[in-house]
Short mmCIF file of C-alpha atoms and ligand atoms in Angstrom, two decimals:
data_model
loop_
_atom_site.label_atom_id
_atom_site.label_comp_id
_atom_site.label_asym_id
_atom_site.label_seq_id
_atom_site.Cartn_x
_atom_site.Cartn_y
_atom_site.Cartn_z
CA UNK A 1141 0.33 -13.89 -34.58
CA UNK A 1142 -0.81 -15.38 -38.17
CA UNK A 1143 -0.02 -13.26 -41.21
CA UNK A 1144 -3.76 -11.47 -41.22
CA UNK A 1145 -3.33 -9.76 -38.02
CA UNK A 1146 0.09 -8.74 -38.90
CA UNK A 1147 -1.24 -7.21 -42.01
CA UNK A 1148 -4.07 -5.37 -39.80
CA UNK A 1149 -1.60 -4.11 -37.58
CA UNK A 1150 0.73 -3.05 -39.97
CA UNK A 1151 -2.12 -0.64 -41.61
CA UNK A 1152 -3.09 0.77 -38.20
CA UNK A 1153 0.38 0.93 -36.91
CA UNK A 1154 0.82 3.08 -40.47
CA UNK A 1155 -1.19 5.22 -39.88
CA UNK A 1156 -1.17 6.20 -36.10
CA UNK A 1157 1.38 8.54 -34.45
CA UNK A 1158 -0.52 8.97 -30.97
CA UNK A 1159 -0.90 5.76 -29.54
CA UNK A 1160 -1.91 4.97 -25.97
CA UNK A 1161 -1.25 1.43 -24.15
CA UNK A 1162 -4.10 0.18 -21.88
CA UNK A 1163 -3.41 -2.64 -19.36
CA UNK A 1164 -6.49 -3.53 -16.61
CA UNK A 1165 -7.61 -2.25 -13.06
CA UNK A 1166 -5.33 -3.87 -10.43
CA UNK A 1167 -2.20 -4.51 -12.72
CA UNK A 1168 -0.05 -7.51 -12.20
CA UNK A 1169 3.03 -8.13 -13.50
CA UNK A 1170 2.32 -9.46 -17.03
CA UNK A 1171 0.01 -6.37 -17.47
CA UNK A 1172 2.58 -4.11 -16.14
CA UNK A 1173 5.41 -5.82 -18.20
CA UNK A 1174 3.84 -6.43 -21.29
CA UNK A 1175 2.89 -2.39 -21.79
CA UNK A 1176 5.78 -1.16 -20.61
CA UNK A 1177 7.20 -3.55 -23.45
CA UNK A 1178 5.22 -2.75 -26.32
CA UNK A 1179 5.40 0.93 -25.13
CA UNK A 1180 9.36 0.93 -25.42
CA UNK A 1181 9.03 -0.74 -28.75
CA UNK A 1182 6.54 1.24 -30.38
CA UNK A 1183 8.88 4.45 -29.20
CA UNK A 1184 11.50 3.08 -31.01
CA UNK A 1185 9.62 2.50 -34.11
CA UNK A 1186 9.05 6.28 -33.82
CA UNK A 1187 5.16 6.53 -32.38
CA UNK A 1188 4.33 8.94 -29.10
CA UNK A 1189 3.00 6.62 -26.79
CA UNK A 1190 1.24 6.70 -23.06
CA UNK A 1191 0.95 3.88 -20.76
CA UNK A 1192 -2.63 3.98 -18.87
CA UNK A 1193 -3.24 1.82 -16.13
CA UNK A 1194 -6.27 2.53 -14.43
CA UNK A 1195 -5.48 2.49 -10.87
CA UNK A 1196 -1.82 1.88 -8.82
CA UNK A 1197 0.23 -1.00 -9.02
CA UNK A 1198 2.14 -3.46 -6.33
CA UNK A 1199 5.92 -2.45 -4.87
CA UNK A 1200 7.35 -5.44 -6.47
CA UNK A 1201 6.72 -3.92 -9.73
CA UNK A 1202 7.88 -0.27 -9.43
CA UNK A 1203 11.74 -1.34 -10.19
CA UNK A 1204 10.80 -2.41 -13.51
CA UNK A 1205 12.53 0.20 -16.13
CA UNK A 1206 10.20 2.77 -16.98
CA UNK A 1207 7.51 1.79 -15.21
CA UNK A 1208 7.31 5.28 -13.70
CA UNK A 1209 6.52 6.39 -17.21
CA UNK A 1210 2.79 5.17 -16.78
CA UNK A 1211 -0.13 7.52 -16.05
CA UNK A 1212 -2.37 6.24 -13.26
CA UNK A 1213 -6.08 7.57 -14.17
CA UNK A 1214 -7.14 7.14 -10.50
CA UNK A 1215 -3.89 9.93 -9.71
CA UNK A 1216 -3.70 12.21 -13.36
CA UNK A 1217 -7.24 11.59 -14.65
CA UNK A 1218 -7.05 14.68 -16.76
CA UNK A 1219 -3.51 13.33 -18.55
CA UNK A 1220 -5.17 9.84 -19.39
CA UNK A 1221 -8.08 11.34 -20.42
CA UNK A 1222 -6.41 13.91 -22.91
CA UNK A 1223 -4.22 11.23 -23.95
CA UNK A 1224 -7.21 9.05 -25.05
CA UNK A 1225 -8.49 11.71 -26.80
CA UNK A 1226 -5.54 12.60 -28.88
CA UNK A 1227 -5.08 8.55 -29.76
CA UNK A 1228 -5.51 7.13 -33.14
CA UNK A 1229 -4.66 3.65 -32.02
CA UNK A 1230 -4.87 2.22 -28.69
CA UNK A 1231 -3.75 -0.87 -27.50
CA UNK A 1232 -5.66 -2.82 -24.47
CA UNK A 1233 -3.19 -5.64 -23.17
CA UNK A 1234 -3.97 -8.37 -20.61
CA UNK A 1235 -7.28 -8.31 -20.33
CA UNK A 1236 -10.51 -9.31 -22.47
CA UNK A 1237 -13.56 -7.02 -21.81
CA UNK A 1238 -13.38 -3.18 -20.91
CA UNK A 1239 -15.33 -3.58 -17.72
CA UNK A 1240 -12.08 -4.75 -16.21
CA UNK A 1241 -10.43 -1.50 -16.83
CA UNK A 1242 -13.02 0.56 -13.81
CA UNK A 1243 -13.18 3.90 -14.03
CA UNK A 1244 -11.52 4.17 -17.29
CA UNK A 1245 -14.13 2.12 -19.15
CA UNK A 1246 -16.37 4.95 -20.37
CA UNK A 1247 -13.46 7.10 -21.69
CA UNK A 1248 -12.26 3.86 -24.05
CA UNK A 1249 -15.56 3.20 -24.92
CA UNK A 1250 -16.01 6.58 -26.01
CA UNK A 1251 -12.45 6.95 -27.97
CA UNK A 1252 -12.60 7.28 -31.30
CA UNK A 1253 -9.38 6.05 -32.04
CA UNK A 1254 -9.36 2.45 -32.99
CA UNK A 1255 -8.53 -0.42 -30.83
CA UNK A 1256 -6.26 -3.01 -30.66
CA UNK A 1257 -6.25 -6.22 -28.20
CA UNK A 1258 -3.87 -8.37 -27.51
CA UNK A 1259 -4.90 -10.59 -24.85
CA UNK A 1260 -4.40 -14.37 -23.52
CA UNK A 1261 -7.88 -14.62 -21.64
CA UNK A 1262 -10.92 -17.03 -22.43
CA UNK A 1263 -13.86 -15.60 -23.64
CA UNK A 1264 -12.40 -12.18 -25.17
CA UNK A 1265 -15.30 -9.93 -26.20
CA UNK A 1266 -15.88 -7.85 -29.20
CA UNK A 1267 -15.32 -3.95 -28.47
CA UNK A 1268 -11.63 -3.94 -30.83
CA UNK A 1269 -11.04 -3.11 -34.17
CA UNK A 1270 -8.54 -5.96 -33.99
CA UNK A 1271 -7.23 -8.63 -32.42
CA UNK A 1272 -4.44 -10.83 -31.26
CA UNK A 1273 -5.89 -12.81 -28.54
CA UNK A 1274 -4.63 -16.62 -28.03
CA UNK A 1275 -5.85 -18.29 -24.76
CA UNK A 1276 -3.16 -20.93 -25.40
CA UNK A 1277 -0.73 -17.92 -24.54
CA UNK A 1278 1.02 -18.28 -20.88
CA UNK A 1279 0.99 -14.61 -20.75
CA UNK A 1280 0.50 -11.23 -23.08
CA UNK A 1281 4.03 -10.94 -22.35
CA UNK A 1282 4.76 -13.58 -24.13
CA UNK A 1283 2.37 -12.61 -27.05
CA UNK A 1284 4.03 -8.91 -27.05
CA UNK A 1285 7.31 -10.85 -28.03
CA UNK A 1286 5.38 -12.96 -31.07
CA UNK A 1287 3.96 -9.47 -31.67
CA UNK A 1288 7.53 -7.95 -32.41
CA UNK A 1289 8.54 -11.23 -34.05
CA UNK A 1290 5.27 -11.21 -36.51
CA UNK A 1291 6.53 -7.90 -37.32
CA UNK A 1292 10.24 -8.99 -38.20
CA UNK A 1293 11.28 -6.08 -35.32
CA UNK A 1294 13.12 -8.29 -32.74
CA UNK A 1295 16.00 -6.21 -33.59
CA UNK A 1296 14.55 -3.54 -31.42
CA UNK A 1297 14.54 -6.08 -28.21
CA UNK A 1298 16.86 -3.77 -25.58
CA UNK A 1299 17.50 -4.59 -22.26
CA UNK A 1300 14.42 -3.09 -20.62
CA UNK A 1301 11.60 -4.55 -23.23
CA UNK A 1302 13.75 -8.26 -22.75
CA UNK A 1303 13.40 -7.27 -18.47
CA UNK A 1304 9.47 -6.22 -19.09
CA UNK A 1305 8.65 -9.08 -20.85
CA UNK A 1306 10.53 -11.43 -18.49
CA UNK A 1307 8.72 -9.97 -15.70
CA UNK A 1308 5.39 -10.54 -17.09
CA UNK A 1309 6.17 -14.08 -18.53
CA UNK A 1310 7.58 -14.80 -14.64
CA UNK A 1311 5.36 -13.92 -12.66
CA UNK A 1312 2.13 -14.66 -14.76
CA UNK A 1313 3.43 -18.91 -15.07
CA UNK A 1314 4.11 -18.46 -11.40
CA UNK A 1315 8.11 -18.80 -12.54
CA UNK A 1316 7.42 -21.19 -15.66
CA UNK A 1317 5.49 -23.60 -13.71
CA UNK A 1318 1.62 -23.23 -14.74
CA UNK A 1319 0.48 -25.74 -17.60
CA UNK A 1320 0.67 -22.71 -20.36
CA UNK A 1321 4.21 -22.81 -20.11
CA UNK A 1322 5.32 -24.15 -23.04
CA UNK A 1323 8.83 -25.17 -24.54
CA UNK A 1324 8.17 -22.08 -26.80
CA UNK A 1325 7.73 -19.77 -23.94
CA UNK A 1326 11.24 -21.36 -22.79
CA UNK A 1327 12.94 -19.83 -25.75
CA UNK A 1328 11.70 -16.79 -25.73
CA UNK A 1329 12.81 -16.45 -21.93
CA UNK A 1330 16.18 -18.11 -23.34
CA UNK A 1331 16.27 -14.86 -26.07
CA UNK A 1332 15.23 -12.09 -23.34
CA UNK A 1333 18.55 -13.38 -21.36
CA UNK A 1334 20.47 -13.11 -23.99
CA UNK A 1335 18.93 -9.81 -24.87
CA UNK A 1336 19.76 -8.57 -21.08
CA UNK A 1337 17.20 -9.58 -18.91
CA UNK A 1338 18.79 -10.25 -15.58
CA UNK A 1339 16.62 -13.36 -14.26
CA UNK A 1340 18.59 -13.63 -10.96
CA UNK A 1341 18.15 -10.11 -10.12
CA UNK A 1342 14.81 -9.77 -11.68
CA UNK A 1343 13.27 -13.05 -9.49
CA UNK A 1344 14.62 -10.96 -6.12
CA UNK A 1345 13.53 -8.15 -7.20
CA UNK A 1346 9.82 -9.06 -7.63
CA UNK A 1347 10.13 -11.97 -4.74
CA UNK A 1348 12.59 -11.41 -1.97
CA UNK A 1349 11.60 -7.64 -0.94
CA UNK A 1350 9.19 -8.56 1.47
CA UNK A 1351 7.96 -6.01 4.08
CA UNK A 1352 8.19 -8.09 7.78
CA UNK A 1353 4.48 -6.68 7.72
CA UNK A 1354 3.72 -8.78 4.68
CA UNK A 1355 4.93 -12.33 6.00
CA UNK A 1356 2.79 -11.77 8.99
CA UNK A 1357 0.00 -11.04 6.83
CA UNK A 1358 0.71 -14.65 5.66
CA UNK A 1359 1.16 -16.07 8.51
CA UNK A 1360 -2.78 -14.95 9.33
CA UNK A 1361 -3.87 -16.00 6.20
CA UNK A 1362 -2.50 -19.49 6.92
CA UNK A 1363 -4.01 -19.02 10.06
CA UNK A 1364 -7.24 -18.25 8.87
CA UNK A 1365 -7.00 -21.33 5.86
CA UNK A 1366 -9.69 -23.43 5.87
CA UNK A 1367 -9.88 -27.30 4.26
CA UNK A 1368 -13.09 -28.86 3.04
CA UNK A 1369 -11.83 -32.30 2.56
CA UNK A 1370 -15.19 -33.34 0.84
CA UNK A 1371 -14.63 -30.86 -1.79
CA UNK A 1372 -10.78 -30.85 -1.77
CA UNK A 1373 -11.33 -27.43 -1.64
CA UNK A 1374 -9.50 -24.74 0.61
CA UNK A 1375 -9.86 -21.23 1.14
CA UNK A 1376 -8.61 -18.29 3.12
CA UNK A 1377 -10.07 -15.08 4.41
CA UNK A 1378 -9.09 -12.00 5.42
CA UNK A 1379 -11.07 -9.38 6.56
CA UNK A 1380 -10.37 -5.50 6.16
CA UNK A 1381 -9.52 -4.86 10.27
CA UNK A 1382 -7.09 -7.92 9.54
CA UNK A 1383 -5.65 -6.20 6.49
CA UNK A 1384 -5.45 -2.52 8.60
CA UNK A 1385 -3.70 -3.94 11.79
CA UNK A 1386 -0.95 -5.41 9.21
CA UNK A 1387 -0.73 -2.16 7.29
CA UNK A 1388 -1.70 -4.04 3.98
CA UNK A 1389 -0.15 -2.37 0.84
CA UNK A 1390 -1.22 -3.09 -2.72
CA UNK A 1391 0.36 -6.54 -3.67
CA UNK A 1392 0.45 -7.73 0.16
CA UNK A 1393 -2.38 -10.91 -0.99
CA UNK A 1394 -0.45 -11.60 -3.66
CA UNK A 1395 -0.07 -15.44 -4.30
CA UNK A 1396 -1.23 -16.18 -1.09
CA UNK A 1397 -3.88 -18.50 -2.38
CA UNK A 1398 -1.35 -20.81 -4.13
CA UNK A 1399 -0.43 -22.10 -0.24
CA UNK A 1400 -3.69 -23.29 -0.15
CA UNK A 1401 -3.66 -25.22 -3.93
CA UNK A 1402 0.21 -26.47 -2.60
CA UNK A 1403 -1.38 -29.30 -0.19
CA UNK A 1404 -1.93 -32.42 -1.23
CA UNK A 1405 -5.29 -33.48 -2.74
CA UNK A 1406 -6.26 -29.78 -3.05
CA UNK A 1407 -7.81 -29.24 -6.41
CA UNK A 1408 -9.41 -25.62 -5.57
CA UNK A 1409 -8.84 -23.17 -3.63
CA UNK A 1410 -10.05 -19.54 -2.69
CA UNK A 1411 -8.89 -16.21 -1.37
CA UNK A 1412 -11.39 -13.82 -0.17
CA UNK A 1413 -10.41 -10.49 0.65
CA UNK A 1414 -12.38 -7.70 1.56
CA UNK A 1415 -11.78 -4.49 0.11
CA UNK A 1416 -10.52 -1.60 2.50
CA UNK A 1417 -12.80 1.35 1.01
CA UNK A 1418 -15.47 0.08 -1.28
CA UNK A 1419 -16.18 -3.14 1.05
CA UNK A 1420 -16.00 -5.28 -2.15
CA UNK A 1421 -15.23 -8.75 -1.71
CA UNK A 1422 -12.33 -9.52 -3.94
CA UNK A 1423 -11.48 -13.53 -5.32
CA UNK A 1424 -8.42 -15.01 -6.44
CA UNK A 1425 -9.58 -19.05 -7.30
CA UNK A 1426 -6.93 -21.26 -8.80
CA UNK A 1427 -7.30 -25.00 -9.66
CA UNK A 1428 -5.07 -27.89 -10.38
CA UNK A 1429 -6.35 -30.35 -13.57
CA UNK A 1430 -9.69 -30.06 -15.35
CA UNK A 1431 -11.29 -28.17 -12.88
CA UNK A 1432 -12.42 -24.84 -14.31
CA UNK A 1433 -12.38 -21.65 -12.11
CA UNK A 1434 -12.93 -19.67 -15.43
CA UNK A 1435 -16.54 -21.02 -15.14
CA UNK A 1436 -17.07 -20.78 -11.48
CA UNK A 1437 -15.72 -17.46 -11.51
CA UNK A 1438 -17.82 -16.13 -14.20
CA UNK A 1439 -21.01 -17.78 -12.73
CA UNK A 1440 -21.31 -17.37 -9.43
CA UNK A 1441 -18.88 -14.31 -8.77
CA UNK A 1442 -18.89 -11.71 -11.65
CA UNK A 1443 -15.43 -12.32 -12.81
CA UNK A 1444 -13.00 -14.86 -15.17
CA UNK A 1445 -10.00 -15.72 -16.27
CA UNK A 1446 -8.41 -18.73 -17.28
CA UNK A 1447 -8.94 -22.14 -16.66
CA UNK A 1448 -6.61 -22.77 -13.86
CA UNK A 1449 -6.97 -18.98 -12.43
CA UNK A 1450 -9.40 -16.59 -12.35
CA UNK A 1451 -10.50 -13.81 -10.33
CA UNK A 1452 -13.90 -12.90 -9.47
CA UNK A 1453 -15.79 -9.97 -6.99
CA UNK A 1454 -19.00 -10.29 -4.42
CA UNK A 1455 -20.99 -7.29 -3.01
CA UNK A 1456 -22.31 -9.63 0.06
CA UNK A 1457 -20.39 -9.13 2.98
CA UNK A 1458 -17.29 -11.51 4.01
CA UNK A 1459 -18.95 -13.93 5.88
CA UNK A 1460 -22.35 -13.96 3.47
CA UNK A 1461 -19.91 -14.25 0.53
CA UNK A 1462 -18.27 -17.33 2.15
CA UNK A 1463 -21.50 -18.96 3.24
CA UNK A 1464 -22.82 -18.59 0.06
CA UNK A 1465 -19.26 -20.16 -1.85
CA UNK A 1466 -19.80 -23.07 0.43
CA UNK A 1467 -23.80 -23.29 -0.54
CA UNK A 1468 -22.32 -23.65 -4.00
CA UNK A 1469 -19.93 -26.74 -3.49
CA UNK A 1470 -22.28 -29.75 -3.70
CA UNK A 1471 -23.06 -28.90 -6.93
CA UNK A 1472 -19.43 -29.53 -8.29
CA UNK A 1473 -19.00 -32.49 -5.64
CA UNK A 1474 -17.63 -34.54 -9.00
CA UNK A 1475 -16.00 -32.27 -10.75
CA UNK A 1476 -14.09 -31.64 -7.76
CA UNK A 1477 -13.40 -35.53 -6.97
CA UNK A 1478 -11.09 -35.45 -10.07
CA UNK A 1479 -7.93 -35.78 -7.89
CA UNK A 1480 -5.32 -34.38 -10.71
P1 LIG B 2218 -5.98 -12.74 -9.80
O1 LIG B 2218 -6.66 -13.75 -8.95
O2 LIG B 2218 -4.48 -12.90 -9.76
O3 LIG B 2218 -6.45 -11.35 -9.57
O4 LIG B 2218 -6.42 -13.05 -11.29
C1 LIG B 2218 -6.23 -14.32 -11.89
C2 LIG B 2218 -6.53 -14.23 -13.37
O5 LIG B 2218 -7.91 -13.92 -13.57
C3 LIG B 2218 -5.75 -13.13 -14.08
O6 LIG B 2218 -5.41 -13.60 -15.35
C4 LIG B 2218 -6.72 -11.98 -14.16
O7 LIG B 2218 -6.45 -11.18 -15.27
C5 LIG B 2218 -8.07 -12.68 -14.26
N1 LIG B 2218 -9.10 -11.92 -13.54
C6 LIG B 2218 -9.02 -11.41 -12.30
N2 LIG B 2218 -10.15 -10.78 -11.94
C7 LIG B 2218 -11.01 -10.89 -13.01
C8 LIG B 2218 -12.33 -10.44 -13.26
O8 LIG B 2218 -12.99 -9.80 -12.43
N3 LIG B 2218 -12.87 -10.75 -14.49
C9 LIG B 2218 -12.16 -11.47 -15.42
N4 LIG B 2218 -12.75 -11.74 -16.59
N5 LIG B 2218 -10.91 -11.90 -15.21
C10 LIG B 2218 -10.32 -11.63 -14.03
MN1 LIG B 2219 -1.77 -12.09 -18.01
#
């Protein structure tokens, strides 16, 4: 964070007491860690904070410390509401327009307290006060650490914000593997351990408490995988009666769609999911190399991301929204021939 933001933040952080913590609709593990983070710091420093997330979050993730400290708006609307409404500051984390916060968008929109971002996605848009928002960043996990740093506060790192932040750093460089990983992010993992985060524990803990339901529910969706060799493209389906016979929980799809980027000569490839109450069809794309899924993402399927993963959302039904992915295909036949 360069020495202009700092000085922002200092002046808002000066002059807030009620601050609330935003992270995005559907939070993952960097959103969930990366509040939860800057929430335990910013109690330390003396502030009242709330975590908002605006709907529920995965299994994997409830372990983390605190993390049943956040306010769901979909459960206690009326808390997150009055909570927004008593702000001065509020900080939105992980994601880079307000539309991917759902429900919650008109109350933030409507907030008078100011807004800060601090965000790693492409394309951030315009709605905060201020901003820390570096698409270089592996994760906002990562950026919540420089964020402590910038503000010569790494004394406060405990035990839980060095286990949040690990969390979030983890699982959003699919365990320091993704190209954003960089030798900085590897000492700032280096510092959380030595601060207390317990990787061991922390990678079974998010990995190795799957349900017997949820590795059948991969075993259809490998099942169901589908190669386009022209394209070096694969994707997977899975349709909601699929997802009800297998009980699916919140965090069930999750990662799935790197099995399909894991063969060889695969450069993209898709999940499509459909959604058990509002019939949405929900995307996961990933890439490997140059191509971007940022771009498909945000052009064809109402979504974004980064350049290697991005999510995205159709209102056609499954099998329009997959006939209509594969109408798409010829016209990236060379981008896609880019073997990385
Ligand atoms: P996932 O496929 O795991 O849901 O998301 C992959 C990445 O794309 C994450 O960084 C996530 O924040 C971002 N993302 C997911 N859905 C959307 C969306 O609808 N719009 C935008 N702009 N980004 C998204
Ligand atoms: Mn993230």
């Amino acid at each position: 964070m360069n020495l202009e933001t700092t000085a922002k933040v200092k002046k808002l952080l000066n002059s807030s007491k009620n601050i609330v913590v935003v992270g995005h609709n559907n939070p993952d593990g960097d959103a969930i860690g990366s509040c939860l983070g800057l929430a335990n710091y910013l109690n330390q420093k003396g502030h009242q904070v709330d975590i908002i997330m605006p709907n529920d979050f995965p299994g994997f993730l409830k372990w983390i410390p605190e993390a049943s400290s956040i306010i769901n708006h979909e459960i206690d609307s009326e808390k997150s509401k009055k909570a927004i409404s008593q702000a001065d500051l509020i900080f939105t984390l992980d994601f880079n327009s307000l539309d991917r916060t759902g429900e919650l968008q008109k109350y933030l929109e409507n907030a008078t307290a100011k807004i800060f971002m601090i965000d790693h996605h492409l394309q951030p848009d315009t709605y905060a006060t201020a901003m820390y928002s570096d698409d270089t960043m592996c994760s906002t996990s990562e950026m919540v650490y420089h964020f402590i740093e910038a503000l010569d506060d790494l004394q406060f790192l405990n035990k839980q914000i060095a286990t949040q932040l690990y969390v979030g750093i983890m699982t959003d460089t699919g365990s320091f593997r993704f190209p954003a990983t960089t030798s900085t992010t590897h000492r700032v993992v280096a510092n959380l351990i030595d601060k207390g985060a317990e990787n061991t524990i922390i990678h079974q803990n998010v990995y190795d408490t799957n349900s017997l339901e949820r590795i059948k529910l991969l075993g259809l969706a490998l099942k169901n995988l589908i190669v386009l060799p022209e394209f070096n493209t694969a994707y997977i389906s899975l349709s909601k009666d699929e997802l009800n016979a297998l009980n699916f929980n919140k965090g069930d799809t999750e990662g799935f769609v790197n099995y399909a980027l894991s063969m060889q000569g695969i450069v993209f490839a898709v999940i499509f999911i459909e959604g058990a109450n509002d019939n949405i069809i929900k995307m996961s794309l990933r890439s490997k190399g140059d191509f971007s899924v940022n771009d498909f993402a945000y052009k064809h399927f109402n979504g974004g991301g980064h350049t290697n993963a991005a999510g995205g959302k159709s209102y056609k039904s499954l099998s329009e929204t997959i006939s209509h992915f594969i109408d798409i295909l010829p016209n990236y036949k060379e981008a896609l021939s880019n073997e990385s």
